[in-house]
C-alpha cells in the first residue's frame, strides 16, 4: 500500500495552483483596474484546465 492516495497528485497540484493564480489575478484586476492582470487570469485558467484534464485522463471510459 502506498502512502499517497492518488498516483497523479502532481496534476491536481497544477489544477489547484492554476485556480489560485486565476483568483489572485481576478482580485488584482478588480482592485487595480489594469488590463495586464488578464494574462495571469488566462494562464491560471489554462493551468487549471490542463491539470484537471491530465488528472482525469487515467479514468477514461468510466473505469474506476
mmCIF file with all atom_site columns, N, CA and C in Angstrom:
data_model
loop_
_atom_site.group_PDB
_atom_site.id
_atom_site.type_symbol
_atom_site.label_atom_id
_atom_site.label_alt_id
_atom_site.label_comp_id
_atom_site.label_asym_id
_atom_site.label_entity_id
_atom_site.label_seq_id
_atom_site.pdbx_PDB_ins_code
_atom_site.Cartn_x
_atom_site.Cartn_y
_atom_site.Cartn_z
_atom_site.occupancy
_atom_site.B_iso_or_equiv
_atom_site.pdbx_formal_charge
_atom_site.auth_seq_id
_atom_site.auth_comp_id
_atom_site.auth_asym_id
_atom_site.auth_atom_id
_atom_site.pdbx_PDB_model_num
ATOM 1   N N  . UNK A 1 1  ? 0.840   -1.178 0.000   1.00 0.00 ? 1  UNK A N  1
ATOM 2   C CA . UNK A 1 1  ? 0.000   0.000  0.000   1.00 0.00 ? 1  UNK A CA 1
ATOM 3   C C  . UNK A 1 1  ? 0.885   1.241  0.000   1.00 0.00 ? 1  UNK A C  1
ATOM 4   N N  . UNK A 1 2  ? 0.494   2.193  -0.799  1.00 0.00 ? 2  UNK A N  1
ATOM 5   C CA . UNK A 1 2  ? 1.269   3.425  -0.906  1.00 0.00 ? 2  UNK A CA 1
ATOM 6   C C  . UNK A 1 2  ? 0.709   4.487  0.014   1.00 0.00 ? 2  UNK A C  1
ATOM 7   N N  . UNK A 1 3  ? 1.572   5.387  0.412   1.00 0.00 ? 3  UNK A N  1
ATOM 8   C CA . UNK A 1 3  ? 1.131   6.448  1.327   1.00 0.00 ? 3  UNK A CA 1
ATOM 9   C C  . UNK A 1 3  ? 0.383   7.561  0.609   1.00 0.00 ? 3  UNK A C  1
ATOM 10  N N  . UNK A 1 4  ? 0.513   7.645  -0.720  1.00 0.00 ? 4  UNK A N  1
ATOM 11  C CA . UNK A 1 4  ? -0.190  8.690  -1.466  1.00 0.00 ? 4  UNK A CA 1
ATOM 12  C C  . UNK A 1 4  ? -1.512  8.140  -1.988  1.00 0.00 ? 4  UNK A C  1
ATOM 13  N N  . UNK A 1 5  ? -2.608  8.839  -1.738  1.00 0.00 ? 5  UNK A N  1
ATOM 14  C CA . UNK A 1 5  ? -3.909  8.341  -2.171  1.00 0.00 ? 5  UNK A CA 1
ATOM 15  C C  . UNK A 1 5  ? -4.124  8.417  -3.677  1.00 0.00 ? 5  UNK A C  1
ATOM 16  N N  . UNK A 1 6  ? -3.435  9.310  -4.350  1.00 0.00 ? 6  UNK A N  1
ATOM 17  C CA . UNK A 1 6  ? -3.638  9.491  -5.781  1.00 0.00 ? 6  UNK A CA 1
ATOM 18  C C  . UNK A 1 6  ? -2.302  9.389  -6.505  1.00 0.00 ? 6  UNK A C  1
ATOM 19  N N  . UNK A 1 7  ? -2.205  8.540  -7.519  1.00 0.00 ? 7  UNK A N  1
ATOM 20  C CA . UNK A 1 7  ? -0.942  8.446  -8.239  1.00 0.00 ? 7  UNK A CA 1
ATOM 21  C C  . UNK A 1 7  ? -0.657  9.660  -9.108  1.00 0.00 ? 7  UNK A C  1
ATOM 22  N N  . UNK A 1 8  ? -1.625  10.499 -9.348  1.00 0.00 ? 8  UNK A N  1
ATOM 23  C CA . UNK A 1 8  ? -1.458  11.682 -10.191 1.00 0.00 ? 8  UNK A CA 1
ATOM 24  C C  . UNK A 1 8  ? -1.586  12.954 -9.365  1.00 0.00 ? 8  UNK A C  1
ATOM 25  N N  . UNK A 1 9  ? -0.994  12.965 -8.200  1.00 0.00 ? 9  UNK A N  1
ATOM 26  C CA . UNK A 1 9  ? -1.136  14.112 -7.317  1.00 0.00 ? 9  UNK A CA 1
ATOM 27  C C  . UNK A 1 9  ? -0.542  15.381 -7.912  1.00 0.00 ? 9  UNK A C  1
ATOM 28  N N  . UNK A 1 10 ? 0.461   15.238 -8.782  1.00 0.00 ? 10 UNK A N  1
ATOM 29  C CA . UNK A 1 10 ? 1.079   16.407 -9.409  1.00 0.00 ? 10 UNK A CA 1
ATOM 30  C C  . UNK A 1 10 ? 0.110   17.165 -10.299 1.00 0.00 ? 10 UNK A C  1
ATOM 31  N N  . UNK A 1 11 ? -0.753  16.433 -10.997 1.00 0.00 ? 11 UNK A N  1
ATOM 32  C CA . UNK A 1 11 ? -1.725  17.105 -11.867 1.00 0.00 ? 11 UNK A CA 1
ATOM 33  C C  . UNK A 1 11 ? -2.765  17.855 -11.044 1.00 0.00 ? 11 UNK A C  1
ATOM 34  N N  . UNK A 1 12 ? -3.149  17.304 -9.899  1.00 0.00 ? 12 UNK A N  1
ATOM 35  C CA . UNK A 1 12 ? -4.087  18.024 -9.035  1.00 0.00 ? 12 UNK A CA 1
ATOM 36  C C  . UNK A 1 12 ? -3.439  19.279 -8.462  1.00 0.00 ? 12 UNK A C  1
ATOM 37  N N  . UNK A 1 13 ? -2.151  19.188 -8.170  1.00 0.00 ? 13 UNK A N  1
ATOM 38  C CA . UNK A 1 13 ? -1.433  20.359 -7.687  1.00 0.00 ? 13 UNK A CA 1
ATOM 39  C C  . UNK A 1 13 ? -1.394  21.446 -8.755  1.00 0.00 ? 13 UNK A C  1
ATOM 40  N N  . UNK A 1 14 ? -1.216  21.056 -10.006 1.00 0.00 ? 14 UNK A N  1
ATOM 41  C CA . UNK A 1 14 ? -1.244  22.016 -11.113 1.00 0.00 ? 14 UNK A CA 1
ATOM 42  C C  . UNK A 1 14 ? -2.616  22.676 -11.214 1.00 0.00 ? 14 UNK A C  1
ATOM 43  N N  . UNK A 1 15 ? -3.678  21.894 -11.079 1.00 0.00 ? 15 UNK A N  1
ATOM 44  C CA . UNK A 1 15 ? -5.037  22.441 -11.163 1.00 0.00 ? 15 UNK A CA 1
ATOM 45  C C  . UNK A 1 15 ? -5.313  23.423 -10.025 1.00 0.00 ? 15 UNK A C  1
ATOM 46  N N  . UNK A 1 16 ? -4.892  23.084 -8.818  1.00 0.00 ? 16 UNK A N  1
ATOM 47  C CA . UNK A 1 16 ? -5.141  23.974 -7.684  1.00 0.00 ? 16 UNK A CA 1
ATOM 48  C C  . UNK A 1 16 ? -4.285  25.239 -7.766  1.00 0.00 ? 16 UNK A C  1
ATOM 49  N N  . UNK A 1 17 ? -3.051  25.112 -8.242  1.00 0.00 ? 17 UNK A N  1
ATOM 50  C CA . UNK A 1 17 ? -2.204  26.283 -8.424  1.00 0.00 ? 17 UNK A CA 1
ATOM 51  C C  . UNK A 1 17 ? -2.796  27.215 -9.485  1.00 0.00 ? 17 UNK A C  1
ATOM 52  N N  . UNK A 1 18 ? -3.327  26.626 -10.554 1.00 0.00 ? 18 UNK A N  1
ATOM 53  C CA . UNK A 1 18 ? -3.981  27.427 -11.585 1.00 0.00 ? 18 UNK A CA 1
ATOM 54  C C  . UNK A 1 18 ? -5.198  28.156 -11.059 1.00 0.00 ? 18 UNK A C  1
ATOM 55  N N  . UNK A 1 19 ? -5.963  27.483 -10.221 1.00 0.00 ? 19 UNK A N  1
ATOM 56  C CA . UNK A 1 19 ? -7.151  28.120 -9.644  1.00 0.00 ? 19 UNK A CA 1
ATOM 57  C C  . UNK A 1 19 ? -6.757  29.286 -8.746  1.00 0.00 ? 19 UNK A C  1
ATOM 58  N N  . UNK A 1 20 ? -5.717  29.093 -7.948  1.00 0.00 ? 20 UNK A N  1
ATOM 59  C CA . UNK A 1 20 ? -5.265  30.176 -7.068  1.00 0.00 ? 20 UNK A CA 1
ATOM 60  C C  . UNK A 1 20 ? -4.708  31.351 -7.871  1.00 0.00 ? 20 UNK A C  1
ATOM 61  N N  . UNK A 1 21 ? -3.981  31.053 -8.941  1.00 0.00 ? 21 UNK A N  1
ATOM 62  C CA . UNK A 1 21 ? -3.439  32.123 -9.786  1.00 0.00 ? 21 UNK A CA 1
ATOM 63  C C  . UNK A 1 21 ? -4.566  32.900 -10.462 1.00 0.00 ? 21 UNK A C  1
ATOM 64  N N  . UNK A 1 22 ? -5.586  32.190 -10.936 1.00 0.00 ? 22 UNK A N  1
ATOM 65  C CA . UNK A 1 22 ? -6.709  32.867 -11.582 1.00 0.00 ? 22 UNK A CA 1
ATOM 66  C C  . UNK A 1 22 ? -7.473  33.744 -10.586 1.00 0.00 ? 22 UNK A C  1
ATOM 67  N N  . UNK A 1 23 ? -7.659  33.256 -9.372  1.00 0.00 ? 23 UNK A N  1
ATOM 68  C CA . UNK A 1 23 ? -8.350  34.058 -8.360  1.00 0.00 ? 23 UNK A CA 1
ATOM 69  C C  . UNK A 1 23 ? -7.531  35.281 -7.963  1.00 0.00 ? 23 UNK A C  1
ATOM 70  N N  . UNK A 1 24 ? -6.214  35.098 -7.819  1.00 0.00 ? 24 UNK A N  1
ATOM 71  C CA . UNK A 1 24 ? -5.351  36.232 -7.468  1.00 0.00 ? 24 UNK A CA 1
ATOM 72  C C  . UNK A 1 24 ? -5.346  37.269 -8.597  1.00 0.00 ? 24 UNK A C  1
ATOM 73  N N  . UNK A 1 25 ? -5.296  36.804 -9.836  1.00 0.00 ? 25 UNK A N  1
ATOM 74  C CA . UNK A 1 25 ? -5.334  37.723 -10.966 1.00 0.00 ? 25 UNK A CA 1
ATOM 75  C C  . UNK A 1 25 ? -6.651  38.459 -11.071 1.00 0.00 ? 25 UNK A C  1
ATOM 76  N N  . UNK A 1 26 ? -7.739  37.770 -10.799 1.00 0.00 ? 26 UNK A N  1
ATOM 77  C CA . UNK A 1 26 ? -9.059  38.409 -10.825 1.00 0.00 ? 26 UNK A CA 1
ATOM 78  C C  . UNK A 1 26 ? -9.163  39.492 -9.760  1.00 0.00 ? 26 UNK A C  1
ATOM 79  N N  . UNK A 1 27 ? -8.683  39.169 -8.566  1.00 0.00 ? 27 UNK A N  1
ATOM 80  C CA . UNK A 1 27 ? -8.709  40.152 -7.478  1.00 0.00 ? 27 UNK A CA 1
ATOM 81  C C  . UNK A 1 27 ? -7.834  41.355 -7.799  1.00 0.00 ? 27 UNK A C  1
ATOM 82  N N  . UNK A 1 28 ? -6.634  41.093 -8.327  1.00 0.00 ? 28 UNK A N  1
ATOM 83  C CA . UNK A 1 28 ? -5.724  42.193 -8.664  1.00 0.00 ? 28 UNK A CA 1
ATOM 84  C C  . UNK A 1 28 ? -6.299  43.054 -9.787  1.00 0.00 ? 28 UNK A C  1
ATOM 85  N N  . UNK A 1 29 ? -6.914  42.435 -10.775 1.00 0.00 ? 29 UNK A N  1
ATOM 86  C CA . UNK A 1 29 ? -7.509  43.207 -11.866 1.00 0.00 ? 29 UNK A CA 1
ATOM 87  C C  . UNK A 1 29 ? -8.677  44.061 -11.368 1.00 0.00 ? 29 UNK A C  1
ATOM 88  N N  . UNK A 1 30 ? -9.433  43.528 -10.425 1.00 0.00 ? 30 UNK A N  1
ATOM 89  C CA . UNK A 1 30 ? -10.561 44.278 -9.875  1.00 0.00 ? 30 UNK A CA 1
ATOM 90  C C  . UNK A 1 30 ? -10.089 45.466 -9.037  1.00 0.00 ? 30 UNK A C  1
ATOM 91  N N  . UNK A 1 31 ? -9.032  45.253 -8.268  1.00 0.00 ? 31 UNK A N  1
ATOM 92  C CA . UNK A 1 31 ? -8.553  46.302 -7.368  1.00 0.00 ? 31 UNK A CA 1
ATOM 93  C C  . UNK A 1 31 ? -7.780  47.386 -8.120  1.00 0.00 ? 31 UNK A C  1
ATOM 94  N N  . UNK A 1 32 ? -6.899  46.990 -9.042  1.00 0.00 ? 32 UNK A N  1
ATOM 95  C CA . UNK A 1 32 ? -6.030  47.967 -9.700  1.00 0.00 ? 32 UNK A CA 1
ATOM 96  C C  . UNK A 1 32 ? -6.597  48.524 -11.002 1.00 0.00 ? 32 UNK A C  1
ATOM 97  N N  . UNK A 1 33 ? -7.596  47.879 -11.574 1.00 0.00 ? 33 UNK A N  1
ATOM 98  C CA . UNK A 1 33 ? -8.200  48.292 -12.845 1.00 0.00 ? 33 UNK A CA 1
ATOM 99  C C  . UNK A 1 33 ? -7.188  48.318 -13.993 1.00 0.00 ? 33 UNK A C  1
ATOM 100 N N  . UNK A 1 34 ? -6.214  47.411 -13.954 1.00 0.00 ? 34 UNK A N  1
ATOM 101 C CA . UNK A 1 34 ? -5.233  47.315 -15.029 1.00 0.00 ? 34 UNK A CA 1
ATOM 102 C C  . UNK A 1 34 ? -5.478  46.048 -15.827 1.00 0.00 ? 34 UNK A C  1
ATOM 103 N N  . UNK A 1 35 ? -5.335  46.177 -17.151 1.00 0.00 ? 35 UNK A N  1
ATOM 104 C CA . UNK A 1 35 ? -5.626  45.048 -18.029 1.00 0.00 ? 35 UNK A CA 1
ATOM 105 C C  . UNK A 1 35 ? -4.515  44.003 -18.063 1.00 0.00 ? 35 UNK A C  1
ATOM 106 N N  . UNK A 1 36 ? -3.354  44.320 -17.560 1.00 0.00 ? 36 UNK A N  1
ATOM 107 C CA . UNK A 1 36 ? -2.230  43.381 -17.611 1.00 0.00 ? 36 UNK A CA 1
ATOM 108 C C  . UNK A 1 36 ? -2.494  42.124 -16.781 1.00 0.00 ? 36 UNK A C  1
ATOM 109 N N  . UNK A 1 37 ? -3.368  42.188 -15.816 1.00 0.00 ? 37 UNK A N  1
ATOM 110 C CA . UNK A 1 37 ? -3.664  41.028 -14.968 1.00 0.00 ? 37 UNK A CA 1
ATOM 111 C C  . UNK A 1 37 ? -4.438  39.952 -15.726 1.00 0.00 ? 37 UNK A C  1
ATOM 112 N N  . UNK A 1 38 ? -4.967  40.310 -16.900 1.00 0.00 ? 38 UNK A N  1
ATOM 113 C CA . UNK A 1 38 ? -5.700  39.320 -17.693 1.00 0.00 ? 38 UNK A CA 1
ATOM 114 C C  . UNK A 1 38 ? -4.803  38.157 -18.103 1.00 0.00 ? 38 UNK A C  1
ATOM 115 N N  . UNK A 1 39 ? -3.518  38.424 -18.280 1.00 0.00 ? 39 UNK A N  1
ATOM 116 C CA . UNK A 1 39 ? -2.586  37.358 -18.662 1.00 0.00 ? 39 UNK A CA 1
ATOM 117 C C  . UNK A 1 39 ? -2.426  36.337 -17.540 1.00 0.00 ? 39 UNK A C  1
ATOM 118 N N  . UNK A 1 40 ? -2.393  36.809 -16.309 1.00 0.00 ? 40 UNK A N  1
ATOM 119 C CA . UNK A 1 40 ? -2.324  35.891 -15.167 1.00 0.00 ? 40 UNK A CA 1
ATOM 120 C C  . UNK A 1 40 ? -3.608  35.081 -15.055 1.00 0.00 ? 40 UNK A C  1
ATOM 121 N N  . UNK A 1 41 ? -4.735  35.729 -15.303 1.00 0.00 ? 41 UNK A N  1
ATOM 122 C CA . UNK A 1 41 ? -6.015  35.020 -15.251 1.00 0.00 ? 41 UNK A CA 1
ATOM 123 C C  . UNK A 1 41 ? -6.069  33.939 -16.326 1.00 0.00 ? 41 UNK A C  1
ATOM 124 N N  . UNK A 1 42 ? -5.662  34.285 -17.536 1.00 0.00 ? 42 UNK A N  1
ATOM 125 C CA . UNK A 1 42 ? -5.668  33.316 -18.633 1.00 0.00 ? 42 UNK A CA 1
ATOM 126 C C  . UNK A 1 42 ? -4.703  32.159 -18.367 1.00 0.00 ? 42 UNK A C  1
ATOM 127 N N  . UNK A 1 43 ? -3.522  32.457 -17.845 1.00 0.00 ? 43 UNK A N  1
ATOM 128 C CA . UNK A 1 43 ? -2.551  31.397 -17.543 1.00 0.00 ? 43 UNK A CA 1
ATOM 129 C C  . UNK A 1 43 ? -3.056  30.493 -16.427 1.00 0.00 ? 43 UNK A C  1
ATOM 130 N N  . UNK A 1 44 ? -3.697  31.075 -15.439 1.00 0.00 ? 44 UNK A N  1
ATOM 131 C CA . UNK A 1 44 ? -4.259  30.274 -14.352 1.00 0.00 ? 44 UNK A CA 1
ATOM 132 C C  . UNK A 1 44 ? -5.376  29.361 -14.833 1.00 0.00 ? 44 UNK A C  1
ATOM 133 N N  . UNK A 1 45 ? -6.221  29.874 -15.703 1.00 0.00 ? 45 UNK A N  1
ATOM 134 C CA . UNK A 1 45 ? -7.303  29.048 -16.248 1.00 0.00 ? 45 UNK A CA 1
ATOM 135 C C  . UNK A 1 45 ? -6.754  27.931 -17.134 1.00 0.00 ? 45 UNK A C  1
ATOM 136 N N  . UNK A 1 46 ? -5.732  28.230 -17.906 1.00 0.00 ? 46 UNK A N  1
ATOM 137 C CA . UNK A 1 46 ? -5.110  27.210 -18.745 1.00 0.00 ? 46 UNK A CA 1
ATOM 138 C C  . UNK A 1 46 ? -4.458  26.122 -17.890 1.00 0.00 ? 46 UNK A C  1
ATOM 139 N N  . UNK A 1 47 ? -3.751  26.529 -16.842 1.00 0.00 ? 47 UNK A N  1
ATOM 140 C CA . UNK A 1 47 ? -3.121  25.551 -15.948 1.00 0.00 ? 47 UNK A CA 1
ATOM 141 C C  . UNK A 1 47 ? -4.174  24.695 -15.259 1.00 0.00 ? 47 UNK A C  1
ATOM 142 N N  . UNK A 1 48 ? -5.270  25.292 -14.868 1.00 0.00 ? 48 UNK A N  1
ATOM 143 C CA . UNK A 1 48 ? -6.340  24.539 -14.222 1.00 0.00 ? 48 UNK A CA 1
ATOM 144 C C  . UNK A 1 48 ? -6.960  23.545 -15.193 1.00 0.00 ? 48 UNK A C  1
ATOM 145 N N  . UNK A 1 49 ? -7.203  23.959 -16.410 1.00 0.00 ? 49 UNK A N  1
ATOM 146 C CA . UNK A 1 49 ? -7.762  23.072 -17.421 1.00 0.00 ? 49 UNK A CA 1
ATOM 147 C C  . UNK A 1 49 ? -6.831  21.886 -17.691 1.00 0.00 ? 49 UNK A C  1
ATOM 148 N N  . UNK A 1 50 ? -5.548  22.187 -17.879 1.00 0.00 ? 50 UNK A N  1
ATOM 149 C CA . UNK A 1 50 ? -4.593  21.111 -18.143 1.00 0.00 ? 50 UNK A CA 1
ATOM 150 C C  . UNK A 1 50 ? -4.470  20.158 -16.957 1.00 0.00 ? 50 UNK A C  1
ATOM 151 N N  . UNK A 1 51 ? -4.456  20.689 -15.759 1.00 0.00 ? 51 UNK A N  1
ATOM 152 C CA . UNK A 1 51 ? -4.356  19.854 -14.566 1.00 0.00 ? 51 UNK A CA 1
ATOM 153 C C  . UNK A 1 51 ? -5.527  18.899 -14.424 1.00 0.00 ? 51 UNK A C  1
ATOM 154 N N  . UNK A 1 52 ? -6.745  19.409 -14.593 1.00 0.00 ? 52 UNK A N  1
ATOM 155 C CA . UNK A 1 52 ? -7.919  18.544 -14.466 1.00 0.00 ? 52 UNK A CA 1
ATOM 156 C C  . UNK A 1 52 ? -8.006  17.553 -15.618 1.00 0.00 ? 52 UNK A C  1
ATOM 157 N N  . UNK A 1 53 ? -7.627  17.979 -16.821 1.00 0.00 ? 53 UNK A N  1
ATOM 158 C CA . UNK A 1 53 ? -7.671  17.081 -17.977 1.00 0.00 ? 53 UNK A CA 1
ATOM 159 C C  . UNK A 1 53 ? -6.673  15.947 -17.820 1.00 0.00 ? 53 UNK A C  1
ATOM 160 N N  . UNK A 1 54 ? -5.452  16.262 -17.429 1.00 0.00 ? 54 UNK A N  1
ATOM 161 C CA . UNK A 1 54 ? -4.442  15.227 -17.284 1.00 0.00 ? 54 UNK A CA 1
ATOM 162 C C  . UNK A 1 54 ? -4.705  14.328 -16.083 1.00 0.00 ? 54 UNK A C  1
ATOM 163 N N  . UNK A 1 55 ? -5.298  14.871 -15.047 1.00 0.00 ? 55 UNK A N  1
ATOM 164 C CA . UNK A 1 55 ? -5.670  14.038 -13.903 1.00 0.00 ? 55 UNK A CA 1
ATOM 165 C C  . UNK A 1 55 ? -6.799  13.070 -14.269 1.00 0.00 ? 55 UNK A C  1
ATOM 166 N N  . UNK A 1 56 ? -7.773  13.552 -15.017 1.00 0.00 ? 56 UNK A N  1
ATOM 167 C CA . UNK A 1 56 ? -8.900  12.710 -15.395 1.00 0.00 ? 56 UNK A CA 1
ATOM 168 C C  . UNK A 1 56 ? -8.593  11.731 -16.504 1.00 0.00 ? 56 UNK A C  1
ATOM 169 N N  . UNK A 1 57 ? -7.449  11.883 -17.150 1.00 0.00 ? 57 UNK A N  1
ATOM 170 C CA . UNK A 1 57 ? -7.088  11.010 -18.249 1.00 0.00 ? 57 UNK A CA 1
ATOM 171 C C  . UNK A 1 57 ? -6.952  9.555  -17.812 1.00 0.00 ? 57 UNK A C  1
ATOM 172 N N  . UNK A 1 58 ? -6.580  9.308  -16.575 1.00 0.00 ? 58 UNK A N  1
ATOM 173 C CA . UNK A 1 58 ? -6.405  7.938  -16.109 1.00 0.00 ? 58 UNK A CA 1
ATOM 174 C C  . UNK A 1 58 ? -7.714  7.189  -15.943 1.00 0.00 ? 58 UNK A C  1
ATOM 175 N N  . UNK A 1 59 ? -8.845  7.893  -15.938 1.00 0.00 ? 59 UNK A N  1
ATOM 176 C CA . UNK A 1 59 ? -10.140 7.236  -15.770 1.00 0.00 ? 59 UNK A CA 1
ATOM 177 C C  . UNK A 1 59 ? -10.971 7.312  -17.037 1.00 0.00 ? 59 UNK A C  1
ATOM 178 N N  . UNK A 1 60 ? -10.339 7.250  -18.181 1.00 0.00 ? 60 UNK A N  1
ATOM 179 C CA . UNK A 1 60 ? -11.053 7.305  -19.438 1.00 0.00 ? 60 UNK A CA 1
ATOM 180 C C  . UNK A 1 60 ? -11.983 6.102  -19.569 1.00 0.00 ? 60 UNK A C  1
ATOM 181 N N  . UNK A 1 61 ? -13.153 6.327  -20.090 1.00 0.00 ? 61 UNK A N  1
ATOM 182 C CA . UNK A 1 61 ? -14.103 5.240  -20.309 1.00 0.00 ? 61 UNK A CA 1
ATOM 183 C C  . UNK A 1 61 ? -14.917 4.905  -19.074 1.00 0.00 ? 61 UNK A C  1
ATOM 184 N N  . UNK A 1 62 ? -14.746 5.657  -18.001 1.00 0.00 ? 62 UNK A N  1
ATOM 185 C CA . UNK A 1 62 ? -15.524 5.430  -16.795 1.00 0.00 ? 62 UNK A CA 1
ATOM 186 C C  . UNK A 1 62 ? -14.981 4.317  -15.911 1.00 0.00 ? 62 UNK A C  1
ATOM 187 N N  . UNK A 1 63 ? -13.864 3.724  -16.238 1.00 0.00 ? 63 UNK A N  1
ATOM 188 C CA . UNK A 1 63 ? -13.283 2.650  -15.425 1.00 0.00 ? 63 UNK A CA 1
ATOM 189 C C  . UNK A 1 63 ? -12.745 3.243  -14.133 1.00 0.00 ? 63 UNK A C  1
ATOM 190 N N  . UNK A 1 64 ? -13.027 2.609  -13.052 1.00 0.00 ? 64 UNK A N  1
ATOM 191 C CA . UNK A 1 64 ? -12.546 3.085  -11.741 1.00 0.00 ? 64 UNK A CA 1
ATOM 192 C C  . UNK A 1 64 ? -11.663 2.076  -11.094 1.00 0.00 ? 64 UNK A C  1
#
